[in-house]
């Protein structure tokens, strides 16, 4: 009998120790459930629903100019989607600018379909537990079409080199009331903030493991999240003002991150915390 | 005629020299231009957050490893920012400090208008109380910090300084300058010092 009491007491003690973490990070459990589900059935990834919606949107004739996005050149020629994401961001002659996937989609919606840019970028991100926005769905679709490819970003044009240098400068730039740079939180291996693991994004091994996962379905949000959104969220955490969608800064940071992840597998859309 | 050729030549030489001497300055101005073009919806007050002070500039440039002369200048400049409590007592109420250490509220654009006081968010980066398992590791563990230092007054003052402005102790420290940036008040910092340093605090059990 006393032995039993001891065991029960021990279990209760262990529980008391573990419970607070479990309560805080229910998301981890949810994530595990998803991981199991994905193992059993890769098609159960909710991110794929967004990709499907994105494919339909890509093909649909829309906008003031009554056009689909099938004429959109993502770097491999008009309408070529397969593998295109792996070569982005890159310089586009027509726009005379380095563009990432999302800003290229905006450019195509603007020039091919005739949508007003202000309208397109007014609400680029979905809120928790909503279906994705058009941009999120399109980005997820295009990224999925590079699933299995490896990042091979361009670095030929002077503006591509400038974007990479800018991205690197920004990554290490400290600013704001907290003195944060990206490198404050992503500049060393094995660190975490609260319980959230922070990848060392300047280290190729660690960048390769995570950068190709975006756009990702986020279990904690119940919706897909793109790289533009991820970076904007980190700037929000840094206590800085709201950064523009598809801005030079967020494109340059994406360029920097993709270059750190060069050769890494694209596994988008993945499932993340 | 000759004079003007000389003058043009001299100006060109100076321009080349400036370009060679300050290639970094060129890079910095392109960063500033990109920043200007990338935050178009914020108002002046918020945009000011993107402008670096001298210390942020130096720490970014040297990636937090400044040469000695630069580090010394940072230490002196940052030490001069520290405002001590009027009565010299750096120990406040540890119970209030405990709450502040948990709170990550404040300073984000979604926190405006303010709905609570700013928090210290210490657990984001430090282990403090053994009972709180959700802690980050960007900073060292502060478990038993006061106890290990025998609750010495000099160490309490040092903790006050570490929270007020860590760069008065370590140039380009990664910890935010929570007092110098006015993110926390002197009273709040005193409460946090008490949380770290007083014998009754769970940090030291």
XYZ file of C-alpha atoms in Angstrom:
478
model
C 0.000 0.000 0.000
C 2.653 2.592 0.977
C 4.501 1.707 -2.236
C 1.384 2.558 -4.207
C 0.979 5.862 -2.395
C 4.577 6.673 -3.177
C 4.019 5.953 -6.831
C 0.875 8.059 -6.946
C 2.632 10.885 -5.117
C 5.509 10.625 -7.538
C 3.192 10.713 -10.548
C 1.353 13.723 -9.162
C 4.643 15.466 -8.596
C 5.744 14.677 -12.123
C 2.422 15.941 -13.435
C 2.691 19.165 -11.455
C 6.046 19.656 -13.073
C 4.905 18.983 -16.604
C 1.397 20.480 -16.542
C 2.288 24.179 -16.881
C 4.279 23.526 -20.031
C 1.527 21.365 -21.494
C -1.026 24.084 -20.819
C 1.133 26.737 -22.460
C 2.011 24.637 -25.391
C -1.110 22.798 -26.396
C -0.028 23.695 -29.894
C 2.858 21.240 -29.652
C 0.374 18.424 -29.006
C -1.775 19.556 -31.896
C 1.355 19.620 -34.023
C 2.202 16.053 -33.050
C -1.291 14.982 -33.965
C -0.809 16.578 -37.392
C 2.577 14.912 -37.822
C 0.994 11.514 -37.175
C -1.847 12.337 -39.539
C 0.559 13.375 -42.280
C 2.525 10.180 -41.912
C -0.647 8.170 -42.388
C -2.014 10.393 -45.158
C 0.079 13.154 -46.720
C -3.081 14.562 -48.320
C -4.510 15.499 -44.947
C -2.326 18.625 -44.922
C -4.776 21.573 -44.779
C -2.219 23.673 -46.670
C -3.063 21.621 -49.774
C -6.616 22.967 -49.743
C -5.131 26.433 -50.126
C -2.918 25.223 -52.950
C -6.026 23.842 -54.702
C -7.797 27.143 -54.294
C -4.678 28.873 -55.568
C -4.586 26.707 -58.673
C -8.206 27.535 -59.450
C -7.472 31.240 -58.962
C -4.400 31.002 -61.176
C -6.503 29.640 -64.032
C -9.561 31.773 -63.505
C -10.204 34.729 -65.811
C -10.476 37.694 -63.464
C -9.968 41.411 -63.048
C -10.699 44.477 -65.188
C -8.586 43.020 -67.996
C -10.406 39.662 -67.985
C -7.265 37.568 -67.873
C -6.020 34.537 -66.000
C -2.566 34.380 -64.451
C -1.524 31.700 -66.921
C 0.429 34.349 -68.820
C 2.377 35.277 -65.690
C 6.146 34.843 -66.001
C 7.577 33.659 -62.688
C 11.083 33.599 -64.134
C 10.855 30.487 -66.290
C 8.690 31.966 -69.006
C 4.969 32.843 -69.162
C 2.754 30.228 -67.576
C 5.608 28.036 -66.355
C 4.899 27.289 -62.723
C 6.737 24.003 -62.253
C 10.002 24.637 -60.382
C 9.681 28.429 -60.644
C 9.598 29.082 -56.898
C 13.048 27.496 -56.513
C 14.605 30.337 -58.542
C 13.011 33.189 -56.584
C 13.587 35.954 -55.619
C 15.145 37.138 -58.891
C 15.491 40.201 -61.076
C 12.643 40.782 -63.537
C 13.412 42.962 -66.486
C 9.802 44.044 -67.059
C 9.511 45.331 -63.498
C 13.194 46.384 -63.336
C 13.211 45.091 -59.782
C 14.096 42.020 -57.746
C 10.840 40.303 -56.796
C 10.018 37.385 -54.553
C 7.142 35.033 -55.252
C 4.553 37.180 -53.541
C 5.555 40.511 -55.049
C 5.713 38.826 -58.473
C 2.163 37.591 -58.009
C 1.105 41.140 -57.153
C 2.906 42.406 -60.250
C 1.120 39.889 -62.481
C -2.288 40.582 -60.938
C -1.668 44.264 -61.506
C -0.304 44.165 -65.053
C -2.088 41.130 -66.523
C -5.411 41.258 -64.735
C -5.592 44.994 -64.131
C -6.226 44.889 -60.409
C -5.140 48.001 -58.498
C -2.079 47.279 -56.413
C -3.503 49.075 -53.378
C -6.521 46.762 -53.513
C -4.427 43.599 -53.852
C -2.179 44.344 -50.905
C -4.844 45.868 -48.671
C -5.429 42.615 -46.848
C -2.627 40.237 -47.787
C -2.861 37.978 -44.719
C -5.711 35.895 -43.394
C -6.700 36.112 -39.762
C -6.593 33.067 -37.477
C -8.879 30.232 -38.589
C -9.939 31.947 -41.802
C -9.377 30.521 -45.254
C -6.341 32.014 -46.935
C -6.441 35.244 -48.874
C -6.105 35.055 -52.649
C -2.418 35.933 -52.375
C -1.823 33.230 -49.776
C -3.638 30.635 -51.872
C -1.731 31.594 -55.027
C 1.631 31.608 -53.223
C 0.893 28.200 -51.709
C -0.021 26.800 -55.125
C 3.111 28.103 -56.840
C 5.373 26.937 -53.987
C 3.781 23.469 -54.050
C 4.724 23.238 -57.730
C 8.365 23.396 -56.617
C 7.914 20.846 -53.857
C 10.844 18.442 -54.153
C 13.051 20.986 -55.960
C 16.045 22.672 -54.311
C 16.511 26.389 -53.815
C 18.710 27.733 -56.614
C 18.403 31.516 -56.327
C 19.810 33.766 -59.038
C 22.812 35.929 -58.381
C 23.802 37.491 -61.691
C 22.146 40.841 -62.145
C 23.585 43.791 -60.201
C 20.207 44.335 -58.555
C 20.182 40.716 -57.350
C 23.585 41.239 -55.762
C 22.414 44.509 -54.251
C 19.296 42.831 -52.825
C 21.381 40.092 -51.216
C 23.760 42.651 -49.679
C 20.815 44.708 -48.467
C 19.198 41.635 -46.951
C 22.376 40.765 -45.109
C 22.738 44.324 -43.815
C 19.143 44.310 -42.619
C 19.516 40.936 -40.922
C 22.214 42.352 -38.645
C 20.714 45.828 -38.256
C 19.769 46.667 -34.683
C 17.000 49.188 -34.199
C 13.881 50.101 -32.269
C 13.117 50.297 -28.557
C 14.369 46.733 -27.992
C 17.601 47.078 -30.008
C 16.596 43.928 -31.903
C 18.163 42.725 -35.139
C 17.007 39.517 -36.818
C 20.344 38.137 -35.643
C 19.393 38.789 -31.998
C 16.937 35.916 -32.184
C 18.271 33.943 -35.163
C 22.040 34.302 -34.695
C 22.958 31.233 -32.673
C 22.076 27.535 -32.581
C 19.911 25.944 -29.930
C 18.332 29.115 -28.544
C 14.695 29.614 -27.734
C 12.400 32.462 -26.798
C 10.067 31.201 -24.089
C 9.550 27.651 -25.424
C 9.810 28.496 -29.115
C 12.910 27.174 -30.820
C 14.744 29.806 -32.863
C 16.601 28.621 -35.961
C 20.064 30.099 -36.601
C 19.151 31.457 -40.003
C 22.653 32.457 -41.128
C 23.768 28.866 -40.752
C 23.089 26.975 -44.015
C 22.191 23.671 -42.308
C 19.552 25.370 -40.181
C 18.250 27.677 -42.907
C 17.903 24.717 -45.304
C 15.806 22.879 -42.742
C 13.162 25.608 -42.404
C 13.108 28.163 -45.232
C 11.756 25.671 -47.796
C 8.804 24.931 -45.501
C 7.095 28.263 -46.324
C 4.292 29.001 -47.150
C 3.235 26.812 -44.256
C 0.009 25.796 -42.596
C 0.259 27.055 -39.025
C -1.495 24.913 -36.481
C -1.486 27.684 -33.870
C -3.276 29.987 -36.342
C -5.319 27.443 -38.258
C -4.352 29.102 -41.521
C -1.512 29.337 -44.039
C 1.259 31.855 -43.548
C 3.682 33.093 -46.197
C 7.277 34.276 -45.884
C 6.217 37.929 -46.282
C 3.859 37.426 -43.362
C 6.478 35.603 -41.280
C 8.963 38.449 -41.695
C 6.300 41.096 -41.041
C 5.397 39.263 -37.821
C 9.020 39.251 -36.702
C 9.207 43.011 -37.357
C 6.042 43.390 -35.289
C 7.722 41.507 -32.456
C 10.680 43.840 -32.850
C 8.311 46.710 -31.969
C 8.726 48.341 -35.356
C 5.968 49.881 -37.452
C 4.017 47.785 -39.959
C 6.289 46.980 -42.890
C 4.809 47.171 -46.405
C 3.813 43.926 -48.111
C 6.301 43.063 -50.839
C 8.599 45.915 -49.866
C 12.262 46.177 -50.855
C 13.140 45.307 -47.264
C 11.066 42.136 -47.003
C 12.139 41.010 -50.481
C 15.811 41.600 -49.648
C 15.487 39.640 -46.394
C 13.832 36.804 -48.312
C 16.746 36.942 -50.772
C 19.185 36.669 -47.866
C 17.289 33.781 -46.254
C 16.939 31.846 -49.512
C 20.649 32.277 -50.165
C 21.431 30.868 -46.729
C 19.100 27.972 -47.616
C 20.600 27.457 -51.092
C 20.458 23.778 -52.072
C 17.815 23.078 -49.436
C 14.679 21.126 -50.303
C 11.416 22.896 -50.876
C 8.809 21.085 -48.796
C 6.054 23.706 -48.933
C 3.379 23.804 -47.840
C 4.595 22.323 -44.588
C 2.836 22.200 -41.251
C 4.312 24.429 -38.566
C 3.687 25.396 -35.011
C 41.591 76.884 -68.280
C 44.457 74.999 -66.648
C 43.101 75.994 -63.302
C 39.674 74.577 -64.000
C 41.163 71.301 -65.232
C 43.172 71.122 -62.031
C 40.091 71.873 -59.998
C 38.028 69.198 -61.747
C 40.908 66.770 -61.303
C 41.170 67.572 -57.610
C 37.438 67.139 -57.077
C 37.497 63.844 -58.939
C 40.444 62.657 -56.834
C 38.648 63.587 -53.628
C 35.488 61.855 -54.802
C 37.434 58.668 -55.553
C 39.210 58.877 -52.189
C 35.908 59.334 -50.358
C 34.419 56.413 -52.259
C 37.391 54.180 -51.396
C 37.538 55.292 -47.787
C 33.851 54.917 -47.064
C 32.523 51.990 -49.078
C 30.462 51.076 -45.996
C 28.842 54.474 -45.955
C 27.504 53.731 -49.453
C 26.003 50.488 -48.175
C 24.423 52.210 -45.202
C 22.730 54.835 -47.306
C 21.191 52.146 -49.543
C 19.842 50.454 -46.397
C 18.362 53.752 -45.278
C 16.824 54.359 -48.692
C 15.301 50.864 -48.736
C 13.883 51.387 -45.267
C 12.335 54.659 -46.284
C 10.695 52.999 -49.273
C 9.468 50.007 -47.269
C 7.562 51.648 -44.440
C 5.133 53.963 -46.193
C 2.108 53.779 -43.905
C 3.580 54.587 -40.489
C 3.526 58.050 -38.954
C 6.597 60.112 -38.019
C 6.683 59.018 -34.408
C 6.764 55.339 -35.363
C 9.191 55.830 -38.213
C 11.636 57.266 -35.686
C 12.040 53.712 -34.360
C 13.801 52.764 -37.562
C 16.458 55.420 -37.128
C 19.493 54.059 -35.317
C 21.256 55.791 -32.462
C 25.072 55.816 -32.352
C 25.227 52.618 -30.329
C 22.865 50.682 -32.584
C 24.833 51.879 -35.592
C 28.163 50.747 -34.156
C 26.804 47.392 -32.942
C 25.218 46.678 -36.336
C 28.373 47.678 -38.172
C 30.648 45.524 -35.993
C 28.027 42.792 -35.559
C 28.175 43.145 -31.796
C 31.962 42.718 -31.648
C 33.240 46.303 -31.625
C 36.972 47.056 -31.359
C 38.101 48.233 -27.925
C 38.007 51.975 -28.581
C 34.453 51.763 -29.946
C 33.391 49.486 -27.077
C 34.798 51.915 -24.522
C 32.920 54.797 -26.114
C 29.680 52.772 -25.990
C 30.188 51.810 -22.339
C 30.810 55.445 -21.326
C 27.895 56.805 -23.363
C 25.442 54.174 -22.109
C 26.524 54.446 -18.479
C 25.729 58.145 -18.630
C 22.077 57.302 -19.436
C 21.405 55.494 -16.165
C 19.056 57.262 -13.785
C 19.102 55.847 -10.260
C 16.212 55.957 -7.780
C 16.247 59.300 -5.912
C 16.666 57.646 -2.508
C 19.365 55.249 -3.734
C 17.243 52.186 -2.906
C 17.204 49.824 -5.887
C 14.999 47.165 -4.270
C 11.252 47.439 -4.852
C 8.443 44.928 -4.424
C 9.409 41.438 -5.643
C 5.771 40.402 -6.041
C 5.189 43.190 -8.537
C 8.476 42.240 -10.177
C 7.272 38.662 -10.538
C 4.264 39.851 -12.536
C 6.375 42.193 -14.656
C 8.887 39.441 -15.449
C 6.025 37.362 -16.917
C 4.433 40.089 -18.994
C 5.518 40.533 -22.591
C 3.013 43.311 -23.152
C 3.896 46.605 -24.734
C 5.486 48.483 -27.580
C 3.939 46.668 -30.557
C 1.728 48.612 -32.920
C -1.140 46.375 -31.848
C -0.518 47.494 -28.250
C -1.605 51.041 -29.099
C -3.545 52.525 -27.362
C -2.030 50.891 -24.255
C -4.258 48.438 -22.399
C -1.767 47.602 -19.650
C 1.617 48.689 -18.378
C 4.654 47.515 -20.309
C 6.136 44.229 -19.112
C 9.779 43.225 -18.676
C 9.334 39.951 -20.596
C 12.317 38.510 -18.723
C 11.119 34.907 -19.193
C 11.369 35.340 -22.945
C 15.134 35.105 -22.496
C 15.888 33.938 -18.935
C 15.082 31.151 -16.542
C 14.170 32.795 -13.234
C 11.759 30.888 -10.985
C 12.175 27.079 -10.926
C 8.378 26.699 -11.061
C 8.115 28.513 -14.414
C 9.078 26.078 -17.139
C 8.261 28.307 -20.072
C 11.460 30.289 -20.305
C 13.807 31.214 -23.121
C 17.542 30.751 -23.406
C 18.718 33.868 -25.253
C 20.136 35.046 -21.922
C 21.742 33.073 -19.061
C 19.665 31.365 -16.355
C 19.095 33.672 -13.399
C 17.936 30.897 -11.070
C 19.169 31.625 -7.507
C 20.908 34.746 -8.825
C 20.557 36.704 -5.551
C 21.245 33.738 -3.320
C 24.462 32.928 -5.212
C 25.581 36.492 -4.574
C 24.645 36.424 -0.883
C 22.078 39.158 -1.587
C 24.873 41.731 -1.666
C 23.837 45.357 -2.116
C 26.530 45.927 -4.752
C 25.072 43.082 -6.841
C 21.563 44.497 -6.504
C 22.863 47.787 -7.845
C 24.577 45.927 -10.692
C 21.285 44.184 -11.567
C 19.543 47.566 -11.589
C 22.149 48.766 -14.069
C 21.853 45.545 -16.120
C 18.120 46.098 -16.534
C 18.306 49.871 -16.972
C 21.028 49.680 -19.585
C 22.970 46.436 -20.154
C 25.295 48.246 -22.548
C 26.793 50.161 -19.639
C 28.325 46.809 -18.647
C 28.743 44.981 -21.966
C 29.060 46.982 -25.187
C 26.584 45.644 -27.763
C 24.905 43.348 -25.211
C 21.947 41.541 -26.751
C 19.610 42.417 -23.897
C 17.348 45.435 -24.545
C 18.085 48.750 -22.778
C 14.737 48.715 -21.020
C 15.351 51.719 -18.768
C 17.298 53.888 -21.174
C 14.612 53.431 -23.861
C 11.962 54.383 -21.272
C 10.224 51.086 -21.927
C 10.212 50.450 -18.159
C 10.050 53.025 -15.362
C 12.490 53.330 -12.458
C 9.794 51.913 -10.143
C 9.247 48.902 -12.390
C 12.970 48.245 -12.596
C 13.226 48.365 -8.796
C 10.473 45.734 -8.576
C 12.339 43.562 -11.068
C 15.603 43.932 -9.142
C 13.748 42.792 -6.020
C 12.393 39.789 -7.904
C 15.939 38.790 -8.900
C 17.704 39.766 -5.674
C 15.492 39.455 -2.598
C 15.714 36.399 -0.301
C 11.908 35.950 -0.283
C 11.608 35.869 -4.076
C 10.890 32.481 -5.701
C 14.000 33.115 -7.824
C 16.108 32.431 -4.734
C 14.283 29.460 -3.192
